[in-house]
Steps between C-alpha positions, in 0.01 A plus 500: 500500500575157653682391181725807525572421864579137417721604207683751723555229762638264234739759358594615851577144610722442198686830537545458874629143477714535186812627675484213749475239224795658317701536823432141608602368159814714509596362840505149353752603234708702743460273799852522646520876461158552656585268787824688563322836495237376745768374737692829473181676613460265798234273349573124508566377148323169560161676479558597135289208368207630708553849363501366144187295569321803641609741227457268203220274623317767696537748216358255245214411735415870547505548122261209459287619789550189714498534881514872430397646834724273711800529270459877475531535877804270498659691209437833675682376810786357294535824306510710818762272655712524185460878504636531852775238465637596158397859428461704818812710470403864568837635381455339155233672291473213248456240773233716665320522165509119483378489861201722415430290189479192718273678749273602211493147359406368845214749500389369162500144632292604801251673271484182292445296816206725588351502149556136409600364162185590307303294252790452255690268732523140612359608836200645317454186289524276804264721697760537776597813685840397635 
C-alpha cells in the first residue's frame, strides 16, 4: 500500500506542477506581453522575474520532490493571489471557472504540503521533510 501512496504522490506532484512549469516557460518567451498584462491588472511588471522563478523553478522542484512541503505552501498562496487578482470577475463565467480552478489547485498544494513528497522524491532520498 505504501508503494501505491508514493506512486500517487509522484504522479500528483507532476500533474499539479506541470501547468506552472509550462506557464513559467511561456512567460519567458512572451515576456513583454506578460509584463504588460500584469501592469494592466495593477501588478508591477518588475516582479515578473520572481513569478517566472516561482512558476518554473518551483514547479520543477515540486516535480522532483525537493523542498516539497515549503514550496507547496508558497505555491498555494501564489495561486490564490493570482486567482483573486486575475480571475475574480463574478460577471464573467469563464473567469470564474479559472478562479475556481486556481482555488482547487491551491487545495491540491495544501494537501501535498500535508502529505509530503513521498518516497519517490529528492526529499525522500535526502531523508528531509521540508
